[in-house]
Coordinates of C-alpha atoms and ligand atoms in Angstrom, one line a residue:
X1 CA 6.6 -45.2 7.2
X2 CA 8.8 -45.6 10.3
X3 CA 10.3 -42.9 12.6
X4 CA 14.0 -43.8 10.9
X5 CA 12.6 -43.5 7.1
X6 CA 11.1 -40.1 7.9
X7 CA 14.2 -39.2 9.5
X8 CA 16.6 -40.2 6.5
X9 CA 14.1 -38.7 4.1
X10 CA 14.5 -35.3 5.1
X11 CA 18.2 -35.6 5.3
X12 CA 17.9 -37.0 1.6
X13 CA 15.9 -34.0 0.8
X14 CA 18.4 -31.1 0.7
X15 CA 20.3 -33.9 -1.6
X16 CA 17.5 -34.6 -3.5
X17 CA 16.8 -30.9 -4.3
X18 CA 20.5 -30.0 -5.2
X19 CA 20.1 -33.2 -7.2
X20 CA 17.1 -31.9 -9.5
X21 CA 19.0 -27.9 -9.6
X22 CA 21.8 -29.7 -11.1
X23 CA 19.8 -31.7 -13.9
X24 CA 17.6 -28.6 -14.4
X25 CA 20.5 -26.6 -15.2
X26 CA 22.0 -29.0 -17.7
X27 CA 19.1 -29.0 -19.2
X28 CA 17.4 -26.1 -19.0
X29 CA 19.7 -23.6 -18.3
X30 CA 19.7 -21.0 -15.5
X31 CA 17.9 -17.6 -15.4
X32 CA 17.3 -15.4 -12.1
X33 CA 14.1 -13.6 -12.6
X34 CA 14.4 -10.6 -10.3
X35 CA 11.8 -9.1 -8.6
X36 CA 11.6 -5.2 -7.9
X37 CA 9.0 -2.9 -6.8
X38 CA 9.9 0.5 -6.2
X39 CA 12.7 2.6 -7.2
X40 CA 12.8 5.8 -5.0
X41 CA 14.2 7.1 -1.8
X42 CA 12.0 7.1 1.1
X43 CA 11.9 7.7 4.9
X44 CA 9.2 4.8 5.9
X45 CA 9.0 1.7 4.0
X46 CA 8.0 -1.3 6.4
X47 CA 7.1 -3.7 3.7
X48 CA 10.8 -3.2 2.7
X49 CA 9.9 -2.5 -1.4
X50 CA 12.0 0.5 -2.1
X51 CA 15.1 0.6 -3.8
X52 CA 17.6 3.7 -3.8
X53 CA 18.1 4.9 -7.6
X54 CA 21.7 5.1 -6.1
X55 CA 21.2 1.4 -5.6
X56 CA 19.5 0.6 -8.5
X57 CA 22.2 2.4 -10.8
X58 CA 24.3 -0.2 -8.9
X59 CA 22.5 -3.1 -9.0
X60 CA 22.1 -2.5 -13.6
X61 CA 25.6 -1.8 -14.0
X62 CA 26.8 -5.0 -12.1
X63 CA 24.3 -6.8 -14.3
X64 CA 25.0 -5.5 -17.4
X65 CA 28.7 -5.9 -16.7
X66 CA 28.3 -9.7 -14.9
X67 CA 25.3 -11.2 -16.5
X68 CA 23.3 -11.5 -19.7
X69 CA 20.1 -9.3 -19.1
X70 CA 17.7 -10.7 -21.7
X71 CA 14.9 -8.7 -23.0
X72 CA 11.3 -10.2 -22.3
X73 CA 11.2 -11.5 -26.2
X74 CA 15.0 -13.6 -25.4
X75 CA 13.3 -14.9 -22.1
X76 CA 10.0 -16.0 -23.9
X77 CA 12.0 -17.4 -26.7
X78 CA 13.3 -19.7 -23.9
X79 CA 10.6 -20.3 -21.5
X80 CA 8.2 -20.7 -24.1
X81 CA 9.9 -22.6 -26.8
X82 CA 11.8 -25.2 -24.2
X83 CA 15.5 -23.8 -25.0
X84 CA 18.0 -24.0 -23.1
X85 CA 18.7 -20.6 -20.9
X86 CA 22.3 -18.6 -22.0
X87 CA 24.4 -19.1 -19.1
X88 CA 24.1 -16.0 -16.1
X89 CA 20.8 -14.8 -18.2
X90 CA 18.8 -12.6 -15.9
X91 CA 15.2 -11.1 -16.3
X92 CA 14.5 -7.7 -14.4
X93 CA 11.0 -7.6 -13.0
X94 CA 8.6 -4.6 -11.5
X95 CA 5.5 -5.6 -9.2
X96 CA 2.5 -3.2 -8.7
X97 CA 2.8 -0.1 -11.0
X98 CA 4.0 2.6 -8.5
X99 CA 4.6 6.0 -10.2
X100 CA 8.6 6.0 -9.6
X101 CA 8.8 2.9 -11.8
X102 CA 8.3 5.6 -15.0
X103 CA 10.1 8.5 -13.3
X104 CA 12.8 6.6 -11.3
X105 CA 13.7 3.0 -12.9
X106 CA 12.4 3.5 -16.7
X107 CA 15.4 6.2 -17.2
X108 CA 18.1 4.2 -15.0
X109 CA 16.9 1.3 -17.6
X110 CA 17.1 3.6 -20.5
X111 CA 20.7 4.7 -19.5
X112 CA 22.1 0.9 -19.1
X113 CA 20.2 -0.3 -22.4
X114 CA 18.2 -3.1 -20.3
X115 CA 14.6 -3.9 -20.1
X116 CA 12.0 -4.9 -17.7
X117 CA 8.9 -6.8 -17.4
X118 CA 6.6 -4.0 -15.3
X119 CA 3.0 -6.3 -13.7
X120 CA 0.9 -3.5 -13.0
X121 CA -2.1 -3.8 -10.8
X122 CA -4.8 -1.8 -13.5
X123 CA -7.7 -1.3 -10.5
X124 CA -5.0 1.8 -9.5
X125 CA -3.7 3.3 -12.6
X126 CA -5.0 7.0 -12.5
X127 CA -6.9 6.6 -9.3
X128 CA -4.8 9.1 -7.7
X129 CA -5.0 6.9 -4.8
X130 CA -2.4 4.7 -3.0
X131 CA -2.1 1.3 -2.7
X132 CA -4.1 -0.3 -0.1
X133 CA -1.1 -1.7 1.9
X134 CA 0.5 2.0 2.2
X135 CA -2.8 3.5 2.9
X136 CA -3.1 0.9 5.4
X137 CA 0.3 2.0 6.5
X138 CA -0.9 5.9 6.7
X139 CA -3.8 5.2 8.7
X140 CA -2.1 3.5 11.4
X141 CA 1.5 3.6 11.5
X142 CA 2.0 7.9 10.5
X143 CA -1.3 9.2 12.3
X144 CA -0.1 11.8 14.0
X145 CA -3.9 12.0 15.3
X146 CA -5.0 8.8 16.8
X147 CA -8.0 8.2 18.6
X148 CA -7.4 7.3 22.6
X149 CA -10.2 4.8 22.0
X150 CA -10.7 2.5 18.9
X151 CA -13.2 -0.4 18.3
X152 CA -13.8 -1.5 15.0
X153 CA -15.2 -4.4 13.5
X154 CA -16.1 -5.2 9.8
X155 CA -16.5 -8.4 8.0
X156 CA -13.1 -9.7 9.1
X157 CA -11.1 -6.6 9.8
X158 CA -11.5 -6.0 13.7
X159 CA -9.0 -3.0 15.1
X160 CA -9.0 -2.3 19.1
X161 CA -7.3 0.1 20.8
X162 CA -7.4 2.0 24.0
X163 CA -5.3 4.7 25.5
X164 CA -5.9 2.6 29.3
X165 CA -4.3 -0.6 27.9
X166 CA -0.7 0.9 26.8
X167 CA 0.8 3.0 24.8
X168 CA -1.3 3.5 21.6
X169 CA 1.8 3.8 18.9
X170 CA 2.5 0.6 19.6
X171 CA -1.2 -1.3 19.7
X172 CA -1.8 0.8 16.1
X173 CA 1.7 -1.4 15.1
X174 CA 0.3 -4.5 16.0
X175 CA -3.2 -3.9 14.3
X176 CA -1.4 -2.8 11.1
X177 CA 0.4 -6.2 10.8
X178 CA -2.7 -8.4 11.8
X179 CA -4.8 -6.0 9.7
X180 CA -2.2 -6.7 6.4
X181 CA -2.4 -10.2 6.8
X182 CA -6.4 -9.9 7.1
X183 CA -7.3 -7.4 4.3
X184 CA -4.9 -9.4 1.8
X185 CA -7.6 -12.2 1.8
X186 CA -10.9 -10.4 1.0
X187 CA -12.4 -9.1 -2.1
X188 CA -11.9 -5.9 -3.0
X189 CA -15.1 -4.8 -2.3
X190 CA -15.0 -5.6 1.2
X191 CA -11.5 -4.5 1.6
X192 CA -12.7 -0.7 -0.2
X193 CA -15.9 -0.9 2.3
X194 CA -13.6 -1.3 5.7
X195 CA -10.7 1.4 3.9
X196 CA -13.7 3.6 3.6
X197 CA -14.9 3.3 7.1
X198 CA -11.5 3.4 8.8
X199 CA -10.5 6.8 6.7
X200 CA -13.4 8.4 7.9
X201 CA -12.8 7.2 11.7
X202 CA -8.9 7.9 11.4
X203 CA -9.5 11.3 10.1
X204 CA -8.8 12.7 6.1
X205 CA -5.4 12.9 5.5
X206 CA -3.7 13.8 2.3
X207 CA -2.9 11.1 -0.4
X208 CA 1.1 11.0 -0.3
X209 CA 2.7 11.8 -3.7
X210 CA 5.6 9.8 -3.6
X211 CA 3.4 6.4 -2.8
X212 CA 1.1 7.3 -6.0
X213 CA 0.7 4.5 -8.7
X214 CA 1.3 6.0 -12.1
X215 CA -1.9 7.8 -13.8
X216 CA -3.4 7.5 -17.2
X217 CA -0.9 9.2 -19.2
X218 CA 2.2 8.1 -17.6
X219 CA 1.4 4.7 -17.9
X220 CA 1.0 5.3 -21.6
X221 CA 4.3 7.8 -21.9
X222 CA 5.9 4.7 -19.7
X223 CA 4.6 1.8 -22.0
X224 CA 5.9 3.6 -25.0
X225 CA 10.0 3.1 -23.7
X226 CA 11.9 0.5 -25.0
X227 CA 13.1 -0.1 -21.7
X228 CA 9.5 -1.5 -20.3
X229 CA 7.2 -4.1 -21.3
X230 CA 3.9 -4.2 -19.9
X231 CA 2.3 -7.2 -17.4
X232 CA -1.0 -7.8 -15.1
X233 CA -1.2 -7.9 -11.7
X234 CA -4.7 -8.1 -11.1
X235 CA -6.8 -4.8 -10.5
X236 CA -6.9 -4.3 -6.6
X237 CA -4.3 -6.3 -5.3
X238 CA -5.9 -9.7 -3.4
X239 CA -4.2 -13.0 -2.2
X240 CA -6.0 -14.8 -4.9
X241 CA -6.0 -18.1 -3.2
X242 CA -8.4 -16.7 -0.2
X243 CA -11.2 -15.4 -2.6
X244 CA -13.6 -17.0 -4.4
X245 CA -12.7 -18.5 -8.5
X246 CA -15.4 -15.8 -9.6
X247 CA -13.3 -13.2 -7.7
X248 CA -10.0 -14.6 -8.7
X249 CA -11.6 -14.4 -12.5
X250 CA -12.7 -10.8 -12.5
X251 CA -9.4 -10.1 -10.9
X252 CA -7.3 -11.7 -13.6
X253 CA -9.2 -11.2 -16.8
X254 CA -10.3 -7.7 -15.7
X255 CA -6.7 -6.9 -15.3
X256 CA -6.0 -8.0 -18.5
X257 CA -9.0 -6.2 -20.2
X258 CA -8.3 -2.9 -18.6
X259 CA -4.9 -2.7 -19.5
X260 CA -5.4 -3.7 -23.1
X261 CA -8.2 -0.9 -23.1
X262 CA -5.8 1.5 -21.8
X263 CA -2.9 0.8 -23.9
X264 CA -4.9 -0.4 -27.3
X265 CA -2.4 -3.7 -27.3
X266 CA -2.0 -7.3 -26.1
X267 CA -1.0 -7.9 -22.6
X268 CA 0.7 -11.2 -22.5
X269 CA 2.1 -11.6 -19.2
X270 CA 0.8 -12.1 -15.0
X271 CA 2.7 -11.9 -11.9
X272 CA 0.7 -13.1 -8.4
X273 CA -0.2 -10.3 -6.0
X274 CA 2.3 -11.5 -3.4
X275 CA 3.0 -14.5 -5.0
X276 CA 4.1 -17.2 -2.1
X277 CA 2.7 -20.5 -2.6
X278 CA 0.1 -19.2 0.0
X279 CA -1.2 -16.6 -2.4
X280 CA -2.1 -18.4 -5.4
X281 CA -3.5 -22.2 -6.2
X282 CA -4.6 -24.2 -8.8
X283 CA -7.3 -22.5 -9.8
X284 CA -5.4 -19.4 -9.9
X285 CA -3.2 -21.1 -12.3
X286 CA -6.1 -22.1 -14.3
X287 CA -7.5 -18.7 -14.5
X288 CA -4.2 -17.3 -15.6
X289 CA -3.7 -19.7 -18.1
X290 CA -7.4 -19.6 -19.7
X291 CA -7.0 -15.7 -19.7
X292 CA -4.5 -15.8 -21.9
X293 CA -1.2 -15.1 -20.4
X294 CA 1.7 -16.8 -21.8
X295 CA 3.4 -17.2 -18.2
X296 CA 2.8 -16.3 -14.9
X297 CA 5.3 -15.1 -12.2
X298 CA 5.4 -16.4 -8.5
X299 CA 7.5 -14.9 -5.9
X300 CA 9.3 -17.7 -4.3
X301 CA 13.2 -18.0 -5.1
X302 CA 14.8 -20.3 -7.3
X303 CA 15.9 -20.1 -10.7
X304 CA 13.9 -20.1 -14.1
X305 CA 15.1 -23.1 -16.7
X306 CA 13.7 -24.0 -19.9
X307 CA 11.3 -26.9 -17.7
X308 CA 9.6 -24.7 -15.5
X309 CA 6.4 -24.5 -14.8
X310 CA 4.5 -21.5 -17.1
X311 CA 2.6 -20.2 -14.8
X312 CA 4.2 -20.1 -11.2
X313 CA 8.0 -19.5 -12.0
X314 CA 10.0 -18.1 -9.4
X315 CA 11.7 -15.2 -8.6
X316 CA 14.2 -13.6 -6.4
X317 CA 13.0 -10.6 -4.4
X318 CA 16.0 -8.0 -5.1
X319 CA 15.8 -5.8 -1.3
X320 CA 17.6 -1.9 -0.9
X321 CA 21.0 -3.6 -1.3
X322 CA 24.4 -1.9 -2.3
X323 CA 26.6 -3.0 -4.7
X324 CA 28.5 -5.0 -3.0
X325 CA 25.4 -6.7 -1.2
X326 CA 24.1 -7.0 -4.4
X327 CA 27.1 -8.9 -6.0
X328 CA 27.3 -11.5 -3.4
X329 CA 23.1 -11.8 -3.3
X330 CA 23.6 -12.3 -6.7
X331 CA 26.1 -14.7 -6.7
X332 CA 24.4 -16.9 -4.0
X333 CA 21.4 -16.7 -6.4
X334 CA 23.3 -18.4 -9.3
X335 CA 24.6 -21.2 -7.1
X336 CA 21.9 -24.0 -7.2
Ligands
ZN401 ZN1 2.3 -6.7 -5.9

């Protein structure tokens, strides 16, 4: 293919793509599947997953006023049965499983009549530990205590530090991103192993309430609200694409099994951990599928239509956003 054809091809493409929305629409429909993880107020949040209840409030009643929320039976119906999508239909959508998602979004849900699809990552439920990103997070970013000298190295997690080379604040910063990126890809067991290790260097420090994923009972108390269904996220969180298929299976299914244990009913539904085309494959799609799930959420934008794909659809990741951020976010999501 000559310089010129690659050239004109990627000019084509934005046409191309605007080309397939449109028939997809016609055809399918439109739904925006939004994606939510965390409905509370709080003073750190570098990965950006919080939303203000004030916000949240916001963001339901512009929905409910503006769009067509559909429960996660009327999206099915669609999805699953090839229908065409009601015009402005929406899907709400929780990632993860944190505590506030029962004490925080299940009553703002309650009050606007809408449901959500909650993907809760079982490994945590009643641990009465945090997630390993914000533990991650507590470790190195909120130590009030660290060490002038650090030097660790296990399997592929390596942290170095030292007072002599600069200010120490800042090198923990940088080993936190790296480190994020790193412990996303191994198994859980090596991730727990290196968490272990690096708690016990780092020095014990208390487990922080408001970053808590929901325990035993209030995942049962939550499940039994109109306003939630119940989806798996896997048990501890992994970029399923970098482990092994025998990881990536215990991960899925185990999900699956322990949530069906805990709640004594069928869980139908998977969103990726992450969820960028980086963080799932093939395989992962297999798994999903052969485990049972009906569909599978991605997290890459773009709308849902009565063609897509089962078990990668996308979503649009919905940010601390007023109202009036929210109304135009939403209105550029509609637009193909
Ligand atoms: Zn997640």
């Amino acid at each position: 293919m000559s310089g010129i054809g690659r050239t004109c091809r990627r000019q084509l493409r934005p046409l191309a793509s605007a080309l397939r929305n449109t028939r997809d629409r016609a055809l399918g429909g439109a739904c925006a599947v939004l994606l939510y993880h965390r409905v509370i107020d709080l003073h750190t949040d570098p990965q950006l997953l919080a939303v203000k209840p004030l916000h949240f409030d916001a963001h339901l009643a512009l929905l409910k006023k503006r769009y067509r929320v559909l429960t996660v039976e009327e999206f099915d119906h669609h999805l699953l049965g090839r229908k065409r999508f009601p015009r402005r239909s929406v899907l709400i959508t929780f990632d993860d499983g944190y505590a506030d998602n029962h004490y925080a979004a299940r009553p703002l849900l309650e009050k606007h009549g809408a449901q959500a699809l909650f993907y809760i990552a079982s490994g945590y439920i009643g641990s009465g530990r945090e997630y390993w990103w914000d533990e991650l997070e507590r470790l190195l970013l909120l130590n009030e205590h660290l060490p002038e000298r650090m030097a660790f190295a296990m399997d592929r997690v390596r942290i170095a530090w030292s007072a002599e080379a600069g200010d120490l604040r800042r090198q923990a910063q940088l080993a936190y991103a790296d480190q994020l990126n790193v412990m996303r890809g191994l198994p859980a067991g090596k991730r727990e192993r290196a968490l272990d290790e690096l708690r016990t260097i780092l020095g014990p420090q208390a487990q922080r309430r408001s970053h808590l994923p929901m325990t035993v009972d209030e995942l049962k108390q939550f499940t039994a609200s109109p306003s939630v269904e119940i989806g798996a996220h896997t048990q501890w969180h992994p970029s399923l694409a970098q482990v092994d298929e025998a990881e990536q299976h215990m991960e899925v299914s185990g999900s699956k099994k322990d949530l069906e244990q805990l709640l004594g009913r069928e869980v139908k539904y998977f969103s990726y951990p992450f969820g960028t085309g980086a963080d799932f494959n093939t395989v992962s799609e297999r798994i999903a599928r052969e485990a049972g799930f009906l569909h599978t959420a991605a997290n890459y934008p773009g709308f849902v239509h009565a063609r897509s794909p089962l078990h990668r659809f996308p979503r649009f990741l919905v940010r601390d956003w007023d109202e009036a951020e929210f109304a135009r976010r939403m209105e550029g999501f509609m637009r193909p």
